[in-house]
Amino acid sequence: MQNKFLIPISLSLALFITSCDKEEINKQPSFTFGSSGLEGKIINELSASSLGIIAATDQGLYVKTETQNALELDNWESASLAEKNIRTFVEIDEDLWLAVENTQSSFLLYRSENQGDTWTEVENNFGGEYEQHINDLEYVAETQMLYAVGYGVLAESADMGQTWTPIIGDWDWLASGLDFVEKNPEANELWTGGQNAIEGFILYKYNLDSKEETLYMNLVEMPSTAKSILFNSDDPHHVIVGAEGGIISTEDGGDNWELLKDDHESSKFYFGLARDEFKPEILYAAGWLKDFDNPQKLILLYSPDNGSNWQEVTHQRNDLFGGVYDMLSTMENGKQVLYLGLYKGGVFKVNIGH
């Protein structure tokens, strides 16, 4: 005989499961903003190292140390190079660090073998006979090769920065500058991007096995420049790029591109991209509106659906120089924390709750 309670109970259970699924889907992360220190400094770059977080600033290099009181600001200790405009930093190993000071028209490369206590200048041939900036460094431990980008060149070094050989472009190429170089952790390829000489977006993929380069131009409406990149640990073909005027994405290694966020009217520069460590479909982004003289609000954007839709979370402090120049995602005490390096605003951190 059919149980007359079977259908109602099954229906109620199904409705309960559906309700729980909807609640889980609709549950959004929470965000707690807090100052981390270095206020007033321009944070050019944030990096992870064996000692903690390294901030390359317009007034030297700093290392973040832990505090005992969660309500206190983080402690930042100077790693020397005081008052120098440090553009980029890389840790080769625990004892060997490299840092770049960009001056008005050139650069200086420094080396430390004691975790930043003392530094020596490295004589090198980057730029050849042409004045050049180094905008970013990338070290690939597997091959012990160092890479750097300048105005219109990506170069490699096998001797820790003393001797450089161009592999994309050349020393005399005209361009506004390549801004970043990063290795795809899931593929043997480098990606570098920036702006050409006529304010157009440029992006390169360089295959380290075949030595072949692929150039992508004007993927974002001019004027634009590529500023940041985000890889996917679960899919080597999925790449997201932050640019002036928007955020773009490819799911097939660069054959096809999609505009995830259009900010061409405001010309917002997206210097920061990150993925949620617990829910990888959630993306985070932050950037800077081109204003060197006036404060701007600190805004974190997040997408719950891989970039299809975006929401803004604003830190309500009107006097803050809240434009984001870099973003670093870390794990602290089992929770994800975003460190935001600001233009003239020091470092802020965002604790993410689920």
CSV table of C-alpha atoms in Angstrom, one decimal:
chain,number,residue,atom,x,y,z
A,1,MET,CA,0.0,0.0,0.0
A,2,GLN,CA,1.3,3.4,-0.9
A,3,ASN,CA,2.4,5.6,2.0
A,4,LYS,CA,0.3,8.7,1.9
A,5,PHE,CA,3.0,10.6,3.8
A,6,LEU,CA,5.8,9.8,1.3
A,7,ILE,CA,5.0,12.5,-1.3
A,8,PRO,CA,4.6,15.4,1.2
A,9,ILE,CA,7.7,14.4,3.2
A,10,SER,CA,9.8,14.1,0.0
A,11,LEU,CA,8.4,17.4,-1.3
A,12,SER,CA,9.3,19.1,2.0
A,13,LEU,CA,12.8,17.7,1.9
A,14,ALA,CA,13.3,18.8,-1.6
A,15,LEU,CA,12.1,22.3,-0.8
A,16,PHE,CA,14.4,22.4,2.2
A,17,ILE,CA,17.4,21.3,0.2
A,18,THR,CA,16.6,23.8,-2.6
A,19,SER,CA,16.2,26.6,0.1
A,20,CYS,CA,19.6,25.7,1.6
A,21,ASP,CA,21.2,25.7,-1.9
A,22,LYS,CA,19.8,29.2,-2.6
A,23,GLU,CA,21.0,30.5,0.7
A,24,GLU,CA,24.5,29.1,0.0
A,25,ILE,CA,24.4,30.7,-3.5
A,26,ASN,CA,23.1,34.0,-2.2
A,27,LYS,CA,25.5,34.2,0.7
A,28,GLN,CA,28.1,36.8,-0.1
A,29,PRO,CA,31.5,37.4,1.5
A,30,SER,CA,31.8,40.0,4.2
A,31,PHE,CA,34.6,42.6,4.3
A,32,THR,CA,36.4,44.4,7.1
A,33,PHE,CA,38.7,47.2,6.1
A,34,GLY,CA,41.7,48.4,8.3
A,35,SER,CA,44.8,50.4,7.9
A,36,SER,CA,48.0,48.4,7.9
A,37,GLY,CA,50.4,51.4,8.1
A,38,LEU,CA,52.9,53.2,5.8
A,39,GLU,CA,50.3,56.0,5.4
A,40,GLY,CA,51.4,58.7,3.0
A,41,LYS,CA,53.6,56.5,1.0
A,42,ILE,CA,53.1,55.4,-2.6
A,43,ILE,CA,53.0,51.6,-2.6
A,44,ASN,CA,54.5,50.5,-6.0
A,45,GLU,CA,54.4,46.8,-5.3
A,46,LEU,CA,53.5,44.2,-2.7
A,47,SER,CA,55.3,40.9,-2.6
A,48,ALA,CA,55.4,37.7,-0.5
A,49,SER,CA,58.7,36.7,0.9
A,50,SER,CA,60.1,34.2,3.4
A,51,LEU,CA,60.0,37.0,6.1
A,52,GLY,CA,56.5,38.1,5.3
A,53,ILE,CA,55.1,40.8,3.1
A,54,ILE,CA,57.5,43.2,1.3
A,55,ALA,CA,56.3,46.7,0.3
A,56,ALA,CA,58.2,48.5,-2.4
A,57,THR,CA,57.5,52.2,-1.9
A,58,ASP,CA,58.5,55.6,-3.1
A,59,GLN,CA,60.4,56.0,0.2
A,60,GLY,CA,62.2,52.7,0.4
A,61,LEU,CA,61.6,49.0,1.0
A,62,TYR,CA,59.6,47.7,4.0
A,63,VAL,CA,58.9,44.3,5.6
A,64,LYS,CA,55.7,43.6,7.5
A,65,THR,CA,56.1,41.9,10.8
A,66,GLU,CA,53.4,40.4,13.0
A,67,THR,CA,51.7,42.2,15.8
A,68,GLN,CA,50.6,40.7,19.1
A,69,ASN,CA,47.5,42.9,19.3
A,70,ALA,CA,45.0,42.5,16.5
A,71,LEU,CA,43.8,46.1,17.0
A,72,GLU,CA,47.2,47.6,16.4
A,73,LEU,CA,48.6,48.6,13.0
A,74,ASP,CA,50.9,46.0,11.5
A,75,ASN,CA,54.6,46.7,12.1
A,76,TRP,CA,56.6,47.6,9.1
A,77,GLU,CA,60.4,47.5,9.4
A,78,SER,CA,62.7,49.3,7.0
A,79,ALA,CA,64.7,47.0,4.8
A,80,SER,CA,67.1,50.0,4.0
A,81,LEU,CA,67.1,51.8,0.6
A,82,ALA,CA,65.5,54.6,2.5
A,83,GLU,CA,64.0,57.5,0.5
A,84,LYS,CA,64.6,55.6,-2.8
A,85,ASN,CA,61.8,55.1,-5.2
A,86,ILE,CA,61.7,51.3,-5.2
A,87,ARG,CA,59.7,50.1,-8.2
A,88,THR,CA,60.0,46.3,-7.8
A,89,PHE,CA,61.4,43.6,-5.6
A,90,VAL,CA,62.1,39.8,-6.0
A,91,GLU,CA,63.3,37.2,-3.5
A,92,ILE,CA,65.7,34.7,-5.2
A,93,ASP,CA,66.0,32.7,-2.0
A,94,GLU,CA,65.9,33.5,1.8
A,95,ASP,CA,69.2,35.3,1.7
A,96,LEU,CA,69.4,36.8,-1.9
A,97,TRP,CA,67.1,39.7,-2.7
A,98,LEU,CA,67.0,42.1,-5.7
A,99,ALA,CA,65.3,45.5,-5.8
A,100,VAL,CA,65.1,48.2,-8.5
A,101,GLU,CA,65.1,51.9,-7.9
A,102,ASN,CA,63.6,53.9,-10.7
A,103,THR,CA,65.0,57.4,-11.0
A,104,GLN,CA,63.7,60.1,-13.3
A,105,SER,CA,65.1,58.6,-16.5
A,106,SER,CA,67.0,55.5,-15.5
A,107,PHE,CA,67.2,52.8,-12.8
A,108,LEU,CA,69.6,51.2,-10.3
A,109,LEU,CA,69.6,47.5,-9.5
A,110,TYR,CA,70.4,46.5,-5.9
A,111,ARG,CA,71.4,43.2,-4.4
A,112,SER,CA,71.2,42.1,-0.7
A,113,GLU,CA,72.6,38.9,0.7
A,114,ASN,CA,71.4,39.4,4.3
A,115,GLN,CA,67.6,40.0,3.9
A,116,GLY,CA,67.8,43.7,3.3
A,117,ASP,CA,70.3,44.8,6.0
A,118,THR,CA,72.8,46.0,3.5
A,119,TRP,CA,72.6,46.5,-0.3
A,120,THR,CA,75.2,46.7,-3.1
A,121,GLU,CA,74.6,48.1,-6.6
A,122,VAL,CA,74.7,45.5,-9.4
A,123,GLU,CA,76.5,46.6,-12.6
A,124,ASN,CA,74.4,45.4,-15.5
A,125,ASN,CA,73.7,46.0,-19.2
A,126,PHE,CA,69.9,46.3,-19.1
A,127,GLY,CA,68.9,48.9,-21.7
A,128,GLY,CA,72.1,48.8,-23.6
A,129,GLU,CA,73.1,52.3,-24.7
A,130,TYR,CA,69.5,53.5,-24.1
A,131,GLU,CA,68.1,55.0,-20.9
A,132,GLN,CA,65.6,52.6,-19.5
A,133,HIS,CA,63.4,51.8,-16.5
A,134,ILE,CA,62.9,48.3,-15.1
A,135,ASN,CA,59.2,48.1,-14.2
A,136,ASP,CA,59.0,44.5,-13.0
A,137,LEU,CA,61.1,41.5,-12.1
A,138,GLU,CA,60.1,37.8,-12.2
A,139,TYR,CA,62.3,34.9,-11.1
A,140,VAL,CA,61.7,31.3,-12.2
A,141,ALA,CA,63.2,29.0,-9.6
A,142,GLU,CA,63.0,25.9,-11.8
A,143,THR,CA,65.4,27.3,-14.4
A,144,GLN,CA,67.1,29.9,-12.2
A,145,MET,CA,66.3,32.5,-14.8
A,146,LEU,CA,65.5,36.1,-14.0
A,147,TYR,CA,63.2,38.2,-16.2
A,148,ALA,CA,62.6,42.0,-16.4
A,149,VAL,CA,60.5,44.4,-18.5
A,150,GLY,CA,61.2,47.9,-19.5
A,151,TYR,CA,59.7,50.3,-22.0
A,152,GLY,CA,59.3,48.0,-24.9
A,153,VAL,CA,61.4,45.0,-24.0
A,154,LEU,CA,61.2,41.7,-22.1
A,155,ALA,CA,64.7,40.5,-21.2
A,156,GLU,CA,66.2,37.5,-19.5
A,157,SER,CA,69.3,37.0,-17.2
A,158,ALA,CA,71.1,33.8,-16.2
A,159,ASP,CA,73.5,35.6,-13.8
A,160,MET,CA,71.1,37.3,-11.4
A,161,GLY,CA,70.7,40.5,-13.3
A,162,GLN,CA,74.2,41.3,-14.5
A,163,THR,CA,73.8,40.3,-18.1
A,164,TRP,CA,70.5,40.7,-20.0
A,165,THR,CA,69.3,39.5,-23.4
A,166,PRO,CA,66.1,40.7,-25.0
A,167,ILE,CA,63.6,38.0,-25.8
A,168,ILE,CA,60.7,40.3,-26.8
A,169,GLY,CA,61.3,43.7,-28.3
A,170,ASP,CA,64.6,45.5,-27.9
A,171,TRP,CA,66.3,48.2,-26.0
A,172,ASP,CA,65.4,50.9,-28.5
A,173,TRP,CA,61.7,50.0,-28.9
A,174,LEU,CA,59.4,53.0,-28.3
A,175,ALA,CA,56.5,52.4,-25.9
A,176,SER,CA,55.0,53.8,-22.8
A,177,GLY,CA,56.2,50.7,-21.0
A,178,LEU,CA,55.5,47.1,-20.2
A,179,ASP,CA,54.1,47.1,-16.6
A,180,PHE,CA,54.3,43.5,-15.5
A,181,VAL,CA,55.9,40.1,-16.3
A,182,GLU,CA,54.6,36.9,-14.7
A,183,LYS,CA,54.9,33.2,-15.3
A,184,ASN,CA,51.8,31.2,-15.6
A,185,PRO,CA,52.2,28.7,-12.7
A,186,GLU,CA,50.3,26.0,-14.6
A,187,ALA,CA,52.1,26.4,-18.0
A,188,ASN,CA,55.6,27.1,-19.2
A,189,GLU,CA,54.9,30.6,-20.4
A,190,LEU,CA,55.4,34.2,-19.5
A,191,TRP,CA,52.8,36.9,-19.8
A,192,THR,CA,53.8,40.6,-20.0
A,193,GLY,CA,51.6,43.6,-20.8
A,194,GLY,CA,51.5,47.4,-20.9
A,195,GLN,CA,51.1,50.2,-23.4
A,196,ASN,CA,52.6,50.9,-26.8
A,197,ALA,CA,53.8,54.3,-28.1
A,198,ILE,CA,50.3,55.4,-29.2
A,199,GLU,CA,48.5,54.6,-25.9
A,200,GLY,CA,47.3,51.3,-27.1
A,201,PHE,CA,46.8,48.1,-25.0
A,202,ILE,CA,49.5,45.5,-25.6
A,203,LEU,CA,49.8,42.0,-24.1
A,204,TYR,CA,52.3,39.2,-24.9
A,205,LYS,CA,52.4,35.5,-24.3
A,206,TYR,CA,55.9,34.0,-24.5
A,207,ASN,CA,56.3,30.2,-24.7
A,208,LEU,CA,59.4,29.3,-22.8
A,209,ASP,CA,59.7,25.9,-24.6
A,210,SER,CA,59.3,27.0,-28.2
A,211,LYS,CA,60.5,30.6,-27.7
A,212,GLU,CA,57.5,31.8,-29.6
A,213,GLU,CA,55.7,35.1,-28.7
A,214,THR,CA,52.0,35.9,-29.3
A,215,LEU,CA,51.0,39.6,-29.4
A,216,TYR,CA,47.5,40.8,-28.5
A,217,MET,CA,46.7,44.4,-29.3
A,218,ASN,CA,43.8,46.8,-28.5
A,219,LEU,CA,41.8,44.2,-26.5
A,220,VAL,CA,40.5,47.2,-24.5
A,221,GLU,CA,39.4,50.4,-26.2
A,222,MET,CA,42.2,53.1,-26.5
A,223,PRO,CA,43.6,54.7,-24.6
A,224,SER,CA,44.4,51.7,-22.4
A,225,THR,CA,47.3,49.8,-20.9
A,226,ALA,CA,47.6,46.3,-19.3
A,227,LYS,CA,48.3,46.6,-15.6
A,228,SER,CA,47.7,43.2,-13.8
A,229,ILE,CA,47.1,39.5,-14.5
A,230,LEU,CA,45.4,36.6,-12.7
A,231,PHE,CA,45.9,33.0,-13.5
A,232,ASN,CA,43.7,30.0,-12.6
A,233,SER,CA,45.3,27.2,-10.7
A,234,ASP,CA,42.7,24.8,-12.0
A,235,ASP,CA,42.8,25.8,-15.6
A,236,PRO,CA,46.1,27.0,-17.4
A,237,HIS,CA,44.0,28.4,-20.3
A,238,HIS,CA,42.0,30.7,-18.1
A,239,VAL,CA,43.7,34.1,-17.8
A,240,ILE,CA,42.2,37.4,-16.5
A,241,VAL,CA,43.9,40.8,-17.2
A,242,GLY,CA,43.2,44.1,-15.5
A,243,ALA,CA,43.7,47.2,-17.7
A,244,GLU,CA,43.0,50.9,-17.9
A,245,GLY,CA,39.3,51.0,-18.8
A,246,GLY,CA,38.3,47.5,-17.9
A,247,ILE,CA,38.9,43.8,-17.1
A,248,ILE,CA,39.2,41.1,-19.8
A,249,SER,CA,39.3,37.3,-19.7
A,250,THR,CA,40.2,34.3,-22.0
A,251,GLU,CA,39.3,30.7,-21.4
A,252,ASP,CA,41.3,29.3,-24.2
A,253,GLY,CA,44.8,30.6,-23.7
A,254,GLY,CA,44.3,33.8,-25.6
A,255,ASP,CA,42.5,32.7,-28.8
A,256,ASN,CA,39.3,34.5,-27.7
A,257,TRP,CA,38.8,37.3,-25.2
A,258,GLU,CA,35.7,38.6,-23.3
A,259,LEU,CA,35.2,42.0,-21.7
A,260,LEU,CA,34.2,41.3,-18.1
A,261,LYS,CA,34.0,44.9,-17.0
A,262,ASP,CA,33.8,48.0,-19.1
A,263,ASP,CA,35.2,51.1,-17.3
A,264,HIS,CA,36.3,53.1,-20.4
A,265,GLU,CA,34.3,56.2,-19.5
A,266,SER,CA,36.1,56.5,-16.1
A,267,SER,CA,39.4,55.1,-17.4
A,268,LYS,CA,39.9,53.3,-14.1
A,269,PHE,CA,43.2,51.4,-13.9
A,270,TYR,CA,42.9,47.9,-12.5
A,271,PHE,CA,46.1,47.2,-10.8
A,272,GLY,CA,44.7,44.5,-8.5
A,273,LEU,CA,43.1,41.1,-9.2
A,274,ALA,CA,42.6,38.1,-6.9
A,275,ARG,CA,40.5,35.0,-6.6
A,276,ASP,CA,38.7,33.7,-3.5
A,277,GLU,CA,40.6,30.9,-1.8
A,278,PHE,CA,37.5,29.1,-0.7
A,279,LYS,CA,35.0,29.9,-3.5
A,280,PRO,CA,37.1,30.2,-6.7
A,281,GLU,CA,34.1,31.5,-8.6
A,282,ILE,CA,34.4,34.8,-6.6
A,283,LEU,CA,36.8,37.3,-8.0
A,284,TYR,CA,38.2,40.5,-6.4
A,285,ALA,CA,39.5,43.6,-8.2
A,286,ALA,CA,40.7,47.1,-7.2
A,287,GLY,CA,42.2,50.0,-9.0
A,288,TRP,CA,43.0,53.7,-9.3
A,289,LEU,CA,41.4,56.7,-11.0
A,290,LYS,CA,44.0,58.9,-12.6
A,291,ASP,CA,44.3,61.7,-10.1
A,292,PHE,CA,47.8,62.4,-8.6
A,293,ASP,CA,46.7,65.3,-6.3
A,294,ASN,CA,43.4,64.6,-4.7
A,295,PRO,CA,42.0,61.9,-2.3
A,296,GLN,CA,39.7,59.2,-3.7
A,297,LYS,CA,37.6,56.6,-2.0
A,298,LEU,CA,39.0,53.1,-1.5
A,299,ILE,CA,36.7,50.7,-3.5
A,300,LEU,CA,37.0,46.9,-3.6
A,301,LEU,CA,35.0,45.2,-6.3
A,302,TYR,CA,33.9,41.6,-6.2
A,303,SER,CA,32.2,39.2,-8.6
A,304,PRO,CA,30.3,36.2,-7.3
A,305,ASP,CA,30.2,34.6,-10.8
A,306,ASN,CA,33.6,34.6,-12.4
A,307,GLY,CA,33.3,38.2,-13.6
A,308,SER,CA,29.8,38.2,-15.1
A,309,ASN,CA,28.5,40.6,-12.5
A,310,TRP,CA,30.3,43.0,-10.2
A,311,GLN,CA,29.5,44.7,-6.9
A,312,GLU,CA,31.3,47.5,-5.1
A,313,VAL,CA,32.3,47.7,-1.4
A,314,THR,CA,33.5,51.2,-0.4
A,315,HIS,CA,35.5,52.2,2.6
A,316,GLN,CA,33.9,55.4,3.9
A,317,ARG,CA,36.9,57.7,4.5
A,318,ASN,CA,36.8,60.8,2.3
A,319,ASP,CA,40.3,62.1,3.1
A,320,LEU,CA,42.0,58.8,2.1
A,321,PHE,CA,44.2,58.5,-1.0
A,322,GLY,CA,42.4,55.2,-1.7
A,323,GLY,CA,43.5,54.5,-5.3
A,324,VAL,CA,44.9,50.9,-5.4
A,325,TYR,CA,48.4,50.5,-7.0
A,326,ASP,CA,48.8,46.8,-6.2
A,327,MET,CA,46.9,43.9,-4.4
A,328,LEU,CA,48.3,40.9,-2.6
A,329,SER,CA,46.2,38.0,-1.5
A,330,THR,CA,47.4,36.0,1.5
A,331,MET,CA,46.2,33.5,4.1
A,332,GLU,CA,46.4,34.4,7.8
A,333,ASN,CA,45.0,32.2,10.6
A,334,GLY,CA,43.1,30.1,8.0
A,335,LYS,CA,41.4,33.2,6.5
A,336,GLN,CA,42.0,35.1,3.4
A,337,VAL,CA,43.3,38.7,3.6
A,338,LEU,CA,43.7,41.1,0.8
A,339,TYR,CA,46.5,43.7,1.2
A,340,LEU,CA,45.9,46.8,-0.9
A,341,GLY,CA,48.9,49.1,-1.7
A,342,LEU,CA,47.6,52.6,-2.2
A,343,TYR,CA,48.9,55.7,-4.1
A,344,LYS,CA,49.9,58.0,-1.3
A,345,GLY,CA,47.7,56.1,1.1
A,346,GLY,CA,50.0,53.4,2.5
A,347,VAL,CA,48.7,49.8,2.9
A,348,PHE,CA,45.2,48.8,3.8
A,349,LYS,CA,44.0,45.2,4.4
A,350,VAL,CA,40.7,43.6,3.9
A,351,ASN,CA,39.7,40.6,6.0
A,352,ILE,CA,37.3,38.4,4.1
A,353,GLY,CA,34.6,36.4,5.9
A,354,HIS,CA,32.3,33.7,4.6
